[in-house]
Coordinates of C-alpha atoms in Angstrom, one line a residue:
X1266 CA -4.0 -35.9 -53.3
X1267 CA -6.0 -37.5 -50.1
X1268 CA -9.1 -38.7 -52.0
X1269 CA -11.8 -36.6 -50.3
X1270 CA -15.3 -36.1 -52.5
X1271 CA -15.8 -32.5 -53.0
X1272 CA -19.8 -30.4 -53.0
X1273 CA -19.7 -28.5 -55.6
X1274 CA -22.2 -26.2 -56.8
X1275 CA -22.2 -25.7 -60.7
X1276 CA -24.0 -23.7 -63.2
X1277 CA -24.5 -25.9 -66.1
X1278 CA -25.2 -24.2 -69.5
X1279 CA -28.0 -26.2 -70.5
X1280 CA -30.2 -27.1 -66.5
X1281 CA -29.1 -24.4 -64.4
X1282 CA -27.2 -24.5 -61.2
X1283 CA -26.7 -27.7 -59.5
X1284 CA -25.3 -29.3 -56.3
X1285 CA -23.0 -32.5 -57.0
X1286 CA -21.2 -34.9 -55.3
X1287 CA -17.9 -35.7 -56.9
X1288 CA -14.7 -37.3 -57.2
X1289 CA -12.1 -35.1 -58.2
X1290 CA -9.8 -37.4 -60.3
X1291 CA -7.1 -34.5 -62.2
X1292 CA -7.0 -31.4 -63.5
X1293 CA -6.0 -30.2 -67.0
X1294 CA -6.0 -27.2 -69.1
X1295 CA -7.4 -27.3 -72.3
X1296 CA -6.9 -24.5 -74.5
X1297 CA -6.4 -22.5 -72.3
X1298 CA -9.1 -23.1 -70.0
X1299 CA -8.5 -25.3 -66.4
X1300 CA -11.0 -28.3 -66.5
X1301 CA -11.4 -31.1 -63.9
X1302 CA -12.4 -34.7 -64.3
X1303 CA -14.9 -36.0 -61.9
X1304 CA -16.8 -39.5 -60.5
X1305 CA -20.0 -37.9 -60.0
X1306 CA -21.5 -40.5 -58.1
X1307 CA -25.1 -39.8 -58.4
X1308 CA -25.0 -40.8 -62.2
X1309 CA -22.4 -43.5 -61.9
X1310 CA -20.5 -41.4 -64.1
X1311 CA -17.0 -39.6 -65.5
X1312 CA -17.9 -36.0 -66.3
X1313 CA -15.7 -33.0 -67.1
X1314 CA -16.2 -29.9 -64.6
X1315 CA -15.3 -26.3 -66.2
X1316 CA -13.8 -24.4 -63.2
X1317 CA -15.3 -21.0 -64.2
X1318 CA -18.7 -22.5 -63.6
X1319 CA -17.8 -24.5 -60.3
X1320 CA -19.9 -21.4 -57.7
X1321 CA -19.1 -22.6 -54.4
X1322 CA -17.0 -25.7 -53.6
X1323 CA -17.2 -27.9 -49.9
X1324 CA -14.2 -30.3 -48.5
X1325 CA -16.1 -33.1 -47.6
X1326 CA -14.7 -35.9 -44.7
X1327 CA -16.0 -38.4 -47.0
X1328 CA -13.2 -40.6 -49.0
X1329 CA -12.7 -42.4 -52.3
X1330 CA -10.8 -44.9 -53.5
X1331 CA -9.9 -44.4 -56.9
X1332 CA -8.9 -47.8 -57.8
X1333 CA -13.0 -49.0 -57.9
X1334 CA -14.3 -46.4 -59.4
X1335 CA -15.8 -48.4 -63.1
X1336 CA -14.6 -45.6 -65.4
X1337 CA -16.6 -46.5 -68.4
X1338 CA -15.3 -45.0 -72.2

C-alpha cells in the first residue's frame, strides 16, 4: 500500500537462510498456501516467496516506485 521496501530473512530450501531486501508487490493464495510476489533488488529480478519461509521481516523507511520496476517475462 505504501510502497516501502522490506528486509526479510528467508529460508530457501536449496540455499539455506539469507537476508534479502525486496519490494513487495502482491500476496496470493496458490494451492492453499500464501505467497508474496516481490522484486528482489539485488538480483534485479522478480521472485516468489512462500510466506511460511519468511523467518523475520522489517519494514524499511525506504520507498520504491512500482511503475519503475522492469518486470521480465
